[in-house]
Each structure stands twice: as C-alpha cells, then as structure tokens.
XYZ file of C-alpha atoms in Angstrom:
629
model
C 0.000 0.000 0.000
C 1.028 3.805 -0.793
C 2.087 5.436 2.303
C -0.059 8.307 2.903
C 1.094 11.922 2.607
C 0.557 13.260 5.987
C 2.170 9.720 7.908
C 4.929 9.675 10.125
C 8.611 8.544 8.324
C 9.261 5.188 8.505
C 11.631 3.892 11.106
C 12.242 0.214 12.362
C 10.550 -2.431 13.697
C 11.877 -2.036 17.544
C 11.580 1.025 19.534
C 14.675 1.898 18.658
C 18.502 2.279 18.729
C 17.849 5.303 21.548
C 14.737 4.541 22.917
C 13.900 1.816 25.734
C 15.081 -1.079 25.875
C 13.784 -3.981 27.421
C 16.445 -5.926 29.886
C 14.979 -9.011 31.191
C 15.738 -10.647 34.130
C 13.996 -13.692 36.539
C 15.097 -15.554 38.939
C 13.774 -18.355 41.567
C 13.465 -15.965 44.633
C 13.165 -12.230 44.977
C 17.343 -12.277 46.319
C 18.535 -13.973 43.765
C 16.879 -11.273 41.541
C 18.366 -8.707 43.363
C 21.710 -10.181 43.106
C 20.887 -10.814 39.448
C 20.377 -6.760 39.014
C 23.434 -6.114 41.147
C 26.125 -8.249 38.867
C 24.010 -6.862 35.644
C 24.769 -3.328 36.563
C 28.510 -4.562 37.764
C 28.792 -5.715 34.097
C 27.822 -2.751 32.173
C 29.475 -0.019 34.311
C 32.341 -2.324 34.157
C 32.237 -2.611 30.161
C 31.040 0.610 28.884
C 31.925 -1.321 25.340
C 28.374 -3.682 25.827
C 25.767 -2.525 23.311
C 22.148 -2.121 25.290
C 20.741 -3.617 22.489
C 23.225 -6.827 22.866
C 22.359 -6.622 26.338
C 18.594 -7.040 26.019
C 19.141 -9.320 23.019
C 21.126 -11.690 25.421
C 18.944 -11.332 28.110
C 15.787 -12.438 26.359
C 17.526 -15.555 24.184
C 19.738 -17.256 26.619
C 18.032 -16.971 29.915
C 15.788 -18.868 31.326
C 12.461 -17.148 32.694
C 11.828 -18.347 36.534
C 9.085 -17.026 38.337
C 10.381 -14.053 40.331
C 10.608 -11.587 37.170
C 11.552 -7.802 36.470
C 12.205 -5.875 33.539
C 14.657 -2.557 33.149
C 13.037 -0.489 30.625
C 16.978 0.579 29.477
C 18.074 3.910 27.850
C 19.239 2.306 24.042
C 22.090 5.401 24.697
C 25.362 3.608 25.875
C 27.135 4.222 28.569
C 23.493 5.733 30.819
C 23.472 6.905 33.801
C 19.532 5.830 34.141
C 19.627 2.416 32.995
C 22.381 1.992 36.209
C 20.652 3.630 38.472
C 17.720 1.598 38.016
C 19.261 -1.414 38.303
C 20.595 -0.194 41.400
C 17.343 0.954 42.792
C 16.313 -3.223 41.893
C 19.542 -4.753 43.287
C 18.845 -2.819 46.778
C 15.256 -3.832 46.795
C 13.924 0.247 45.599
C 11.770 1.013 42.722
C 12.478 3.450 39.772
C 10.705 4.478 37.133
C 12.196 2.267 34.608
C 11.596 -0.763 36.613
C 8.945 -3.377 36.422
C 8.664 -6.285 38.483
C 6.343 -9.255 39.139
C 6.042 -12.914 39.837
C 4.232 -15.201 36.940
C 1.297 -16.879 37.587
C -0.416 -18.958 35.605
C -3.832 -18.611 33.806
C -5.438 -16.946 30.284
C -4.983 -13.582 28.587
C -8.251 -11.888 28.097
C -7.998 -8.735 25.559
C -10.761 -5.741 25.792
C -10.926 -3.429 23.440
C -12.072 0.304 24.273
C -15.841 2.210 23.567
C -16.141 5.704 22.236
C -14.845 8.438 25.064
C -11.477 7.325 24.940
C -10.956 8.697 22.107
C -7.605 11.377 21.545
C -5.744 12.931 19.046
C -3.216 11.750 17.505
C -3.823 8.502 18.927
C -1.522 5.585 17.216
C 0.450 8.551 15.266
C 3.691 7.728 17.304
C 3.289 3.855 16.939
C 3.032 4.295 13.232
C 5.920 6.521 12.922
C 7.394 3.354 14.946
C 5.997 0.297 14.437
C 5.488 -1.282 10.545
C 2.823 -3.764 11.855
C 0.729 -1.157 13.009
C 1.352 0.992 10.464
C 0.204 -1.769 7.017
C -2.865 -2.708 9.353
C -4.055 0.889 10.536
C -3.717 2.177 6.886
C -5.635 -0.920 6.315
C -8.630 -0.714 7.875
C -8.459 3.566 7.542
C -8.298 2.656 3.803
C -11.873 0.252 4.185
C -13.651 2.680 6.291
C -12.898 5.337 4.364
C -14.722 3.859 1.157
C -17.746 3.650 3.582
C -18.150 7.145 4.814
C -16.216 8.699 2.026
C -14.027 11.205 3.928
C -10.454 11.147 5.361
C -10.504 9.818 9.091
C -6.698 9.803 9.217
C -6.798 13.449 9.046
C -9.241 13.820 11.634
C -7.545 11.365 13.992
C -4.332 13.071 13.465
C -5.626 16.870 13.245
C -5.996 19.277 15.688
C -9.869 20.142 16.055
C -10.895 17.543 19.094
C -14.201 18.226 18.919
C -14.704 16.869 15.364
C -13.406 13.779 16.275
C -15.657 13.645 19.244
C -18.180 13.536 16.740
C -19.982 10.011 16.902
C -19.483 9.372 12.895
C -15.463 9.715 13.694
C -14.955 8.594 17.138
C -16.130 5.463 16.590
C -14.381 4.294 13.168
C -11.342 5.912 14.295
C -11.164 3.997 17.661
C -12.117 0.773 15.955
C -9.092 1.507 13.657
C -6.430 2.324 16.146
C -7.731 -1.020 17.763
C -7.768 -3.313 15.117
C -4.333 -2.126 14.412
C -3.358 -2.390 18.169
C -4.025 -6.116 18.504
C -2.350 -6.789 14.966
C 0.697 -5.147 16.574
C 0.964 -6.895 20.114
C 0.097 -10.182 17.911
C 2.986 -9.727 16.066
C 5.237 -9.451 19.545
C 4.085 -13.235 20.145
C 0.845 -12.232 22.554
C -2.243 -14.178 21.777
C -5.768 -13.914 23.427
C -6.965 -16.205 24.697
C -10.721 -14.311 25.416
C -12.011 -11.188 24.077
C -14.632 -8.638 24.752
C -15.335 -5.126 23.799
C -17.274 -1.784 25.323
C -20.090 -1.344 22.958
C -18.147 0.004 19.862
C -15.254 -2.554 20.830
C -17.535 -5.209 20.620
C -17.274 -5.202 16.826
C -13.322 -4.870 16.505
C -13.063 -8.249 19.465
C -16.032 -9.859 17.153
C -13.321 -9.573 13.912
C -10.235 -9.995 15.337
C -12.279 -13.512 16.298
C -12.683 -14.163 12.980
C -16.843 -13.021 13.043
C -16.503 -10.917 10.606
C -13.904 -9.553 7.564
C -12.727 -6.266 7.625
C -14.515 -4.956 4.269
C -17.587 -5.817 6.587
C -16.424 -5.313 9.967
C -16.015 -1.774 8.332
C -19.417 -1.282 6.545
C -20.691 -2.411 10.359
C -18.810 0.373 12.071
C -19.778 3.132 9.372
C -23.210 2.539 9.372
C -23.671 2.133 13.071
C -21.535 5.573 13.311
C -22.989 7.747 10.447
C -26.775 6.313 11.412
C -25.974 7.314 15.167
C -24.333 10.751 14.143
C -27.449 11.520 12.055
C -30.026 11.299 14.573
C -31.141 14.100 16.364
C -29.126 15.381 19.158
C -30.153 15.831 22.304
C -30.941 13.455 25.294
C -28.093 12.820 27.886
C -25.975 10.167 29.416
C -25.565 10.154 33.501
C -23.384 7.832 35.829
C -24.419 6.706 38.988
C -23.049 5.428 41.795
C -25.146 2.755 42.948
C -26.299 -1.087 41.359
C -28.593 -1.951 38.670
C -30.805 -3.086 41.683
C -30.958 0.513 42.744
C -31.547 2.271 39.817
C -34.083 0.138 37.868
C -37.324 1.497 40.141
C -36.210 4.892 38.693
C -36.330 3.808 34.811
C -39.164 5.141 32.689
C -40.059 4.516 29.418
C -37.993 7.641 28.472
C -34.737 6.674 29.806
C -32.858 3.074 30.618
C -29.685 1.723 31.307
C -26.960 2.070 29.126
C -24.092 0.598 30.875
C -23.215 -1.393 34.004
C -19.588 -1.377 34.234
C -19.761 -2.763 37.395
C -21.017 -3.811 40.923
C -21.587 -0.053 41.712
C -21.174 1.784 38.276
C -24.426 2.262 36.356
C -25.029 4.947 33.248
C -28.720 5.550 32.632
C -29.679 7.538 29.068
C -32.748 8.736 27.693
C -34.425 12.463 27.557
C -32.331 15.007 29.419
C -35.170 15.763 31.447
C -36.207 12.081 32.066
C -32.039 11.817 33.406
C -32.408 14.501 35.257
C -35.289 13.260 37.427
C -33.289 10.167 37.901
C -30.564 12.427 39.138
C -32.463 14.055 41.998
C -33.877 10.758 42.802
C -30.600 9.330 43.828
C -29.197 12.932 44.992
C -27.814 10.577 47.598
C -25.465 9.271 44.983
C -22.455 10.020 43.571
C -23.619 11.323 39.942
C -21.475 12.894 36.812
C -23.189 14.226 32.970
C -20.944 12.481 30.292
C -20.333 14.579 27.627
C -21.937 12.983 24.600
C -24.023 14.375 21.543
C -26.226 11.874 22.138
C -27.977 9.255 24.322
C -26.427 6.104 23.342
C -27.826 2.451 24.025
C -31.372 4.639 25.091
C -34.807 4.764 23.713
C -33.181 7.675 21.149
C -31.697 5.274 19.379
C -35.049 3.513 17.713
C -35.455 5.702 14.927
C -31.748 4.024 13.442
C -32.746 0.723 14.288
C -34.207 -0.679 10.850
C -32.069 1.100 8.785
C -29.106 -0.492 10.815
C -30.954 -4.208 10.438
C -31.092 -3.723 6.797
C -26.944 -3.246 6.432
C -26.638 -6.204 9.210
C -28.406 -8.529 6.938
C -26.456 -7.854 4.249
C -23.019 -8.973 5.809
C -21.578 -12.672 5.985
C -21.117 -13.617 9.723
C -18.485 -16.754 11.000
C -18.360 -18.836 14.419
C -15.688 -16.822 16.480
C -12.027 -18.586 16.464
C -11.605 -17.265 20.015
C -14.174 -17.351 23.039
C -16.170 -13.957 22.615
C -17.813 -12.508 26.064
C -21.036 -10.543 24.806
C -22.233 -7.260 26.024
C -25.741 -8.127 25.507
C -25.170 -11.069 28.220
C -22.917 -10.494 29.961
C -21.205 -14.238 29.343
C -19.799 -15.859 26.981
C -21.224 -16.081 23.313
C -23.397 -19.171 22.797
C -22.472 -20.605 19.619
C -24.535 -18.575 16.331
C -25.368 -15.473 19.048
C -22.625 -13.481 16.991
C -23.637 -14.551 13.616
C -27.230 -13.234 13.890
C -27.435 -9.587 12.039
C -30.724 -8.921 15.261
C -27.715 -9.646 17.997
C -26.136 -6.220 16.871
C -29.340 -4.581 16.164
C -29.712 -5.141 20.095
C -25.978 -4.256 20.377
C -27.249 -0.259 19.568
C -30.256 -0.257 21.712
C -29.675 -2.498 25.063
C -27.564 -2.238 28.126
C -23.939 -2.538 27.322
C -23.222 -5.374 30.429
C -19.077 -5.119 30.830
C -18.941 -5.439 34.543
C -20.867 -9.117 34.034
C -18.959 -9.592 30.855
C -15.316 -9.060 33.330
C -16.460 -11.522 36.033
C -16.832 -13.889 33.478
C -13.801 -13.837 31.874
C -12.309 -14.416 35.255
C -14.322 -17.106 35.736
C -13.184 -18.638 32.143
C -9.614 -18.479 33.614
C -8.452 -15.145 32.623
C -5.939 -13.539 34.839
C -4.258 -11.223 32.946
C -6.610 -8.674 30.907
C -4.871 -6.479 28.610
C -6.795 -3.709 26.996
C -6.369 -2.137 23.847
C -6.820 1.595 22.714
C -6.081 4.909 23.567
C -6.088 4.565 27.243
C -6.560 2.708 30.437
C -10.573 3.307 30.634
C -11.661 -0.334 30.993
C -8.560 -0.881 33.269
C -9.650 0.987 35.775
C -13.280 0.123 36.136
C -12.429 -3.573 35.027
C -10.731 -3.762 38.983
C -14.238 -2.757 40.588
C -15.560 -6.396 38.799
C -12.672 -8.748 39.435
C -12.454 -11.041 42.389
C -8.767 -9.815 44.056
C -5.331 -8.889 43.486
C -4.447 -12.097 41.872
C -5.609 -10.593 38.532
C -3.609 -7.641 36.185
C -4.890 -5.006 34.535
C -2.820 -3.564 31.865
C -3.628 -1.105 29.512
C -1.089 -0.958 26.020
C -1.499 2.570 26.059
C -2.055 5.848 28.037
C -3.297 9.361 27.542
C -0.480 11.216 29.292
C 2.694 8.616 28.413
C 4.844 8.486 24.814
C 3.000 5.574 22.988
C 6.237 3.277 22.491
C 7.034 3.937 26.316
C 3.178 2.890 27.236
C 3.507 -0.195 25.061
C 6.977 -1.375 26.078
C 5.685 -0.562 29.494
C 2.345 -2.605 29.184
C 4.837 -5.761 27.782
C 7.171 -5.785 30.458
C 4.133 -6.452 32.764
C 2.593 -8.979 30.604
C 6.020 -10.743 31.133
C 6.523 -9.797 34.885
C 3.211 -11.358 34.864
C 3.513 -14.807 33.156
C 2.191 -13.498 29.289
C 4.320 -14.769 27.157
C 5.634 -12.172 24.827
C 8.521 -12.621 21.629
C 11.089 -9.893 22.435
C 13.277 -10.986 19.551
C 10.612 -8.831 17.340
C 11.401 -6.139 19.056
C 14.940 -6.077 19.019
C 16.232 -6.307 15.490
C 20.513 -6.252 15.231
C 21.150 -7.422 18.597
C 23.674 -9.953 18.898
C 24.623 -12.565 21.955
C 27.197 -11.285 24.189
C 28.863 -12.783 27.674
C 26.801 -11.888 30.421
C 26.752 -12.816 34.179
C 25.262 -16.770 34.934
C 22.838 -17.063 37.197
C 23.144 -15.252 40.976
C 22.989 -18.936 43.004
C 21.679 -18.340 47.000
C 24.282 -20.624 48.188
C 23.401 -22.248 51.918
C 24.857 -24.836 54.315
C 22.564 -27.732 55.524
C 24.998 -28.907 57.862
C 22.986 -28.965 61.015
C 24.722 -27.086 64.208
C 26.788 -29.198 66.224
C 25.193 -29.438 70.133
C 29.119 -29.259 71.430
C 31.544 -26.660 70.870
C 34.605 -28.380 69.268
C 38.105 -27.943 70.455
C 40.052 -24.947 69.566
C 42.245 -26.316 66.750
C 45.006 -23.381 67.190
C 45.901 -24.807 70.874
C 46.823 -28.040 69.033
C 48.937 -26.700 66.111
C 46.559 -27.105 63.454
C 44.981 -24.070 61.552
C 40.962 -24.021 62.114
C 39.169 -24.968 58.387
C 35.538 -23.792 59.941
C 34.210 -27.266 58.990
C 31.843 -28.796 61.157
C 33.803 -32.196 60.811
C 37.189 -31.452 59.981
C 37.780 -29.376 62.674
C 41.609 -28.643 61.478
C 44.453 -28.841 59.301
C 47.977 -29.102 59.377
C 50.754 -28.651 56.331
C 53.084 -31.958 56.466
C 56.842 -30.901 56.249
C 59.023 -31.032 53.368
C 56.264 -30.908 50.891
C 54.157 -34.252 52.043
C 51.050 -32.500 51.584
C 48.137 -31.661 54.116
C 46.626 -33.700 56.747
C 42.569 -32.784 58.093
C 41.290 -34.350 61.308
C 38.311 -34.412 62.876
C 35.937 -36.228 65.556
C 32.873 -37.547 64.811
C 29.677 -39.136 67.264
C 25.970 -38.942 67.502
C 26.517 -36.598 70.526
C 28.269 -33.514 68.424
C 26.578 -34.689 65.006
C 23.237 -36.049 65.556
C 22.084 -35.846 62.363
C 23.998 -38.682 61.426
C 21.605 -40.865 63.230
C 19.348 -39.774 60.361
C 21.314 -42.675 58.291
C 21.071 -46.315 59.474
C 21.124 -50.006 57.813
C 19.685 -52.402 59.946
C 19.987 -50.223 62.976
C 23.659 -49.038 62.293
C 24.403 -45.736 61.898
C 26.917 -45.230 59.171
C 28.138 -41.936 57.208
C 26.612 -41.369 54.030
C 28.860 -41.891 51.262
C 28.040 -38.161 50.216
C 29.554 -37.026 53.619
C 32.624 -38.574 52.868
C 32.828 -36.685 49.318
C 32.359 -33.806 50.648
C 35.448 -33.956 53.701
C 37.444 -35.223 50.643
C 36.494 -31.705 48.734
C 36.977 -29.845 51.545
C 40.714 -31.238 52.397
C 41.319 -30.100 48.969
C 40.523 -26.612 49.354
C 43.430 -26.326 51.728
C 45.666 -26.809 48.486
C 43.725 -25.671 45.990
C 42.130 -28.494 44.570
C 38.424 -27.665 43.733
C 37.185 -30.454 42.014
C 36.944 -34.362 42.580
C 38.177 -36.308 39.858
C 36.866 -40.221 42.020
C 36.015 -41.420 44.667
C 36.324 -44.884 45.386
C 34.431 -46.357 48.899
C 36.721 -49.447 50.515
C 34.743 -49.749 53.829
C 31.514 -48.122 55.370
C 32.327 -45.857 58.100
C 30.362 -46.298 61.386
C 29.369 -44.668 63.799
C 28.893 -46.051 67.399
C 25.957 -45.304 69.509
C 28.224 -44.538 72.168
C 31.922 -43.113 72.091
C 33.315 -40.960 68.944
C 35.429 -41.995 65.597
C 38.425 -40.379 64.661
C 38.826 -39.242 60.539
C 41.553 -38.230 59.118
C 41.856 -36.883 55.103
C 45.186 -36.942 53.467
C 45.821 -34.954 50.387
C 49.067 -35.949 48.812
C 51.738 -34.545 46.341
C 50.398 -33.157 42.835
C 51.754 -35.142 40.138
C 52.829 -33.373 36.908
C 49.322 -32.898 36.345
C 47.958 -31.467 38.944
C 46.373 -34.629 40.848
C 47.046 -35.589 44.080
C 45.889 -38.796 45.920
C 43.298 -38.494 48.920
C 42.232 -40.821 51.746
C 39.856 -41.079 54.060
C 41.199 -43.088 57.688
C 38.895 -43.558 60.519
C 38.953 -45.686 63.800
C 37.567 -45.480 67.121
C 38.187 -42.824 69.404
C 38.809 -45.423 72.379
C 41.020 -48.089 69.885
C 44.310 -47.303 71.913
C 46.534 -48.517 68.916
C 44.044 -50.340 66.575
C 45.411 -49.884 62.649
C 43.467 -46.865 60.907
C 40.585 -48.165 59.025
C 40.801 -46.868 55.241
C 37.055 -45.866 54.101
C 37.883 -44.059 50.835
C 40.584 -43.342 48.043
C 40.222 -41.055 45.527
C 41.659 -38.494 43.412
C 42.014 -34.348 43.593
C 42.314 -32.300 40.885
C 41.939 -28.453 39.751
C 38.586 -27.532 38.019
C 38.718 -26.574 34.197
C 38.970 -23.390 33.723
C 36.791 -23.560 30.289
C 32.953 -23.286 31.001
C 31.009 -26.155 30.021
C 28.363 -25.120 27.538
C 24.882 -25.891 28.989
C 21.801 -24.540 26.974
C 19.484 -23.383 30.000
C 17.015 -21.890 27.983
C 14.920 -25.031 27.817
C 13.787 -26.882 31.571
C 13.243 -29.073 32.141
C 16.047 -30.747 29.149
C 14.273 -32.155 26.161
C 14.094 -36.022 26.740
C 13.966 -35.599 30.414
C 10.718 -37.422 32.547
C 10.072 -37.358 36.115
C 10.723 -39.985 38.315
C 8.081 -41.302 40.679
C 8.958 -40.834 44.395
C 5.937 -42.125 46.058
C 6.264 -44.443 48.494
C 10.390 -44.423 48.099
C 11.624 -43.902 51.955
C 9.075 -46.992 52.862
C 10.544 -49.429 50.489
C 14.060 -48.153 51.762
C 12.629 -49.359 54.979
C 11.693 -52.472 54.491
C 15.447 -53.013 53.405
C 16.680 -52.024 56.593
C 17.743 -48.144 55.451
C 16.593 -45.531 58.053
C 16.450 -41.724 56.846
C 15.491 -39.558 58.915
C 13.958 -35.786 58.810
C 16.906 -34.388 57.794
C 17.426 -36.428 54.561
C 13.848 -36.423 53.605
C 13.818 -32.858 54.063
C-alpha cells in the first residue's frame, strides 16, 4: 500500500537504537533477583563497550524465565546513567521508574478493546511513525472505512480540532481503527488472546479480530452504526451513577434506561435530558457525573436508526468466532450462532452494554491477565471494581499522558513480569549474543549445628578450616602435603543418626565426598576427579570416631591422591581403618556449555517418588527428617 502523505517517516521495527530497551531478568526468589540486578549493573558499568541492544538481546535468548521476574526499561544510549541507576534501585530492593517487576502466575490472557470516550488525538500517530505492523494494518482498515463514509478519518484522527473527532461518525471508526491495528501489533510481539470482549463500539473490533466478521464488513458495520448514530437528532443525555442496577431500575421510565453497568456499583442511565435529570435528583444521595456525549447512546433515542441499521446487518456474511467472545448483551460468553445473527447487533445499539458481568466472566473462564487495547486505560480501571482480588492484572497498552512506544513497552514488560508470554526478539532487530553474568545462586549450608563446641584447633597446632567435621588442618613438612582431622559421634553430630542399615548408623557416602572436597581446598584443589568407597564408616551409639583426610603430592598434572582413615576414638593402637581413596584435581577453567534456555532438558521425565523412603525401609535403610527434608 502507498504510504499516505501526511504519515509519520518510517523507522524500524523495535523502539529503537535510543529509545527503551527492554532488559529481562527472573530468577527463583526475589534475592537472587536482586543479586541478578546487582552483577548486571557490575557488568555494564564495568564494560562501557556492551551494546544495550546486545544486552537485552542476550537477556531475552539465553536466559531462562523463573518465576520471580523484572524488567529494566533501558536507555538504548550507551554508557546511561539511568539504565544503572535503576538497576541499582532493583539490586537494593527500591523502585524506579524504569523498573517493572512481578512474579508469573499462571492462567489466560483476556484482551478488551475500548468504547467511544477514549478517544484522543493523535492517537496511534507515534506507533506508526514506529511500528510497521501497526502501520500496514491501521492504513488498512483507515483505507476500508474510508470507502464507507467517504471522507479522510486519518486526518481527523491526526488533526488538531478535538471536537470533530468527538463527533460520533469519527470517534467510533477511528477507535475501531487504532484497535484493530493495536491487537495486529501486540500479535505480532508473540501475545495471543486467549478471550475477548469489547465496550459497545469494541464489541465489533473483538467480534473480527475472532474471525466473526472480515474487515470490508467489519467496516461497513462500524460506518453505518456511526454515520446512522451521528445523524439522529441530538439531544438526550448520558448520567453515571453510583449505585447497582438493583438501585436504579425502580427509577427507569419509558424515556430513559440503562446504558451501561460497568460494574457492581457503576451504572449509566440515558434517555431524555429531562427524564435523566429526574433520575438524578432521585438518587441525589449518589455520587452522579453528565458524560459529555451528543447523544444518548444504548437509550430509547436510538429507535429511529434501528431498521435502517438491520437492513446493512443482513447484508453482511457472519463466522463462528475462532476465540471465546464474552457478549455485552449477556454479559457471558457467546453461545455458539449469538454473533452470527445480524438482530444480535441490532440489540448491540439499543440495550444495556453489560461489561462489569462480561469481566467476572472472563475471570471465571480463567483469565488472569486482561490487557486492553486503545487509547487509554478506561476499561482498566473500572475492570478492577468487577474482578475477584489482586491475583488478577490489569494492563492497559497505552495511556493518555505517556509516549506511545514507552506505554507499550511498558504494558509488555508487565505482561512478562506477569507470566504473558511475549517474543522480544521482534522487538529487538541487530542485537547480537554477548557474555553476560550466569545465574546469581543463593548458596546455603545444611549442615545442622553441632550441640558441642569443638576444640580450639590453634591450641593443638593445626589451623581451624571452619568445617563442622574437619575441625583442622595441618601442612606436612618437606612438601608431604596436608593432613585434616576431625571427631565424629551422635553426641556432636546427631544428624547422622538420620542414616542407618539395619539399625547401624553409618556416614553417608556423600559425607565422605564432601570432607574429601573440603581437604582439597586447603591446596587448591576444587574439584573431585573419584572417589572410590573401601569400607563403610560407622558410627557407634556410644563413644566418637576419629577421621583423618590426606591430600598428597600433585603429580605433573595437577592430581594428588586423597584418603579417608577412621577408627575409634577409644582403639588405643588399633590400625586406621581406610574408608575411601580417591583423586584431587583443579577444576577446568573452560565453562562447560549448557543450553538453559529449555527446563526441564528435552528427553527428560520425572521420576516417581511415592512411596520411596518406605521401600528403603523395608530393606533395613533408616532416613530420617533431615534427609527427607
């Protein structure tokens, strides 16, 4: 398609090489995120070189996504000062402006598309200039409804006389254009609907982005309803109220009915201004507000259009929804052929426009997440009066006093925060993988505390190693190599009582791994090469056992030999008892590559656990709280 003389120059697909950003990060607990935001900003004051758009690139495609989630809405300028200080304000637990976080949670997207009063100039102008998606499909449906009402709605949407596109016959094409061309857009960033629903005008763009109608009759839908309304007299007026349907049906006459109830205590009657008014005194008790409108929608005004509407209706071809519709009319969930009769949007102009029914049921269909599309967060904020608690989002892609692409990265990073799964890769074209910090690991002990203090090792000539067995260490002479000891019984370790076969208390094979890996540290050896077990250690229900760990020589490689020696603490001169051999070594300093981005591993099934510990029992194994904890 031609691009239009008065449209925005084209510019790429992402928000761009100085605009935000979006920096990803997750984690399994809310510390480990902050630690993840701490080495992050370590990184890029460290290496003023990184590209932010490498960064974010890197961020979204090799990290996994865990549950605790934020995302730094970075400056695409190198070297900013903001993009560090928000990270900062996320490592130390503070908020900033650029920051969104969240914790996903699971359930259905639910997209709700705007009525007329939302309306703005210059609404979608910056996403055009931005965004190619939007951009084909807005010129798109402009260029449909324009053959219907035979003027030039782009240059009312994007002029500057607000009160002509207040007018009913542009209002309501140009908001069904900006939000047909708004879901296109977030479709193409990988987020699908899994509901829909629409205030009154919205109905009809959720009915054809569910595949009801095309958009060559979507549009001749949306310019006759507009043009038919815009032609009526004007008069009549629109009032909200304060109160329940319950409380404001006794008031209803024959000149004025509900329009709206957008929720459990928002009502909008419409009819005659005078019949309004009376209802107005009559709940003078009530909070009450005139909407500014030309004319009294969803009222007894609108009968005179009614036929004239039918007749177009009848003349369009109608399709079973692809995706679950909620209906204004019902406030539920579109029985199957509802949408495809031309009388269901005859009644669409005329009855009560139901949304605060129609957002309880979307909840109740599973949606937790409702994201609303068009100029501003309208249904957002009356959407919360509806929904059952906090455990739901609302989150409007756009806002009347924010920069479009900053409202719309904005609205994605809390899709994401949220659990929504959105493609960043669209939306960041020419980013290439780069070495960031791993994952922020919350390392912890599980050694349990030892009930007795254990002798000071200095007053024996050994250096203290802070392990709760080996309790110290001391450097043989002329290069031998290092010698641990340690004391073990149930009385300073009780735990190990936690491990028996056939009511014998012996020390897991794990334990004795890990006193090998430890003597190792005190020569630098970080890694176990084997471990081979010669005898089980026990443990006697009275008394203690010595252990002692020898590390030996390195070779010309690097190894050195370790044993593990053990025999009772009352044996007088019984032989040492040799539990373990084995083999030391230096870790590699090259990283193993691990693809993370995919958990659990492709292959991989779960094991079945039920019933495991009682079988072990029946054997004659004993674990105890502390290993099945």
């Amino acid at each position: 398609m031609e691009q239009p003389a008065d449209a925005p120059a084209p510019a790429p697909a992402g928000p761009g090489p100085d605009g935000p950003l979006p920096w990803l990060l997750s984690a399994r607990s809310a510390e480990a995120l902050r630690d993840q935001a701490a080495r992050l900003r370590d990184t890029v004051t460290e290496r003023p070189d990184l590209r932010p758009v490498d960064v974010a690139h890197s961020l979204a495609t090799g990290r996994s996504a865990f549950d605790h989630r934020a995302v730094v809405l970075a400056d695409g300028t190198d070297g900013s000062d903001g993009t560090v200080r928000a990270l900062a304000a996320l490592a130390d637990g503070g908020s900033d402006p650029a920051v969104v976080t969240g914790r996903a949670r699971t359930g259905r997207t639910a997209v709700v598309f705007s009525g007329q009063g939302s309306q703005r100039l210059g609404m979608g102008r910056e996403l055009y200039g931005r965004f190619p998606v939007f951009a084909e499909a807005f010129d798109a449906v402009v260029a449909a409804l324009d053959a219907e009402l035979g003027g030039d709605l782009r240059a009312t949407v994007w002029g500057t006389d607000a009160a002509a596109l207040d007018e009913t016959g542009a209002a309501q094409p140009a908001l069904f254009a900006v939000e047909v061309a708004l879901h296109r857009l977030v479709e193409s960033w990988g987020v699908r609907a899994d509901l829909v629903a629409g205030h009154s005008i919205g109905e009809i763009a959720a009915a054809h982005v569910a595949g009801v109608f095309s958009l060559g009759d979507a549009a001749r839908l949306v310019a006759a309803r507009a043009s038919l309304m815009q032609a009526l007299p004007t008069g009549g007026a629109m009032l909200a109220v304060q109160a329940s349907e319950d409380e404001v049906r006794p008031h209803l006459t024959d000149r004025v009915a509900i329009a709206a109830v957008n929720g459990p205590s928002a009502v909008v009657v419409s009819g005659d201004e005078d019949a309004v008014t009376a209802v107005a005194e009559q709940l003078a008790d009530r909070r009450t507000r005139r909407l500014a409108v030309s004319h009294a929608f969803h009222s007894p005004l609108m009968d005179p259009m009614l036929e004239e509407f039918r007749a177009v209706a009848e003349r369009l071809d109608y399709a079973e929804p692809v995706v679950p519709v909620v209906s204004n009319l019902t406030g539920a969930l579109a029985e199957p052929g509802q949408l495809c009769e031309p009388g269901y949007w005859v009644r669409h102009v005329r009855e009560a426009v139901r949304f605060g029914d129609g957002v309880r049921a979307l909840a109740e269909a599973g949606a937790t997440t409702f994201l609303e599309l068009g100029p501003d967060g309208v249904l957002s904020a009356m959407a919360r009066e509806s929904l059952p608690d906090d455990t739901t989002a609302t989150v409007p892609v756009l806002r009347r006093d924010r920069g479009e692409v900053d409202a719309a990265l904005t609205a994605l990073a809390r899709l994401h925060v949220g659990g929504t799964r959105v493609g960043w890769t669209e939306l960041l074209p020419g980013g290439r993988r780069v070495d960031l910090p791993t994952y922020a690991f919350q390392h912890a002990t599980y050694w349990p505390t030892a009930t007795r203090p254990a002798a000071d090792a200095g007053a024996l000539g050994l250096t203290a190693t802070g392990h709760p067995v080996l309790h110290g260490a001391v450097e043989l002479a002329e290069g031998e190599g290092v010698l641990c000891t340690g004391r073990l019984s149930l009385a300073t370790h009780p735990w190990l009582a936690d491990h028996t076969v056939r009511g014998t208390v012996l020390v897991p094979g794990t334990a004795l791994l890990e006193l090998a890996l430890r003597a190792g540290d005190e020569v630098g050896a970080d890694r176990v090469e084997d471990l081979t077990l010669a005898a089980p250690l026990v443990v006697p229900t009275r008394g203690a056992v010595r252990t002692q760990v020898r590390v030996g020589v390195a070779d010309d490689d690097g190894r050195r030999a370790v044993t593990v020696h053990a025999r009772p603490d009352d044996a007088g001169d019984a032989p040492w008892t040799l539990h373990a051999t084995g083999t030391l070594t230096t870790a590699d300093p090259q990283p193993v590559g691990f693809d993370a981005t995919t958990w659990p591993p492709a292959g991989a099934w779960e094991l079945p656990l039920q019933g495991c510990y009682e079988r072990f029992a029946e054997a004659g194994f004993g674990y105890g709280p502390v290993f099945r904890g």
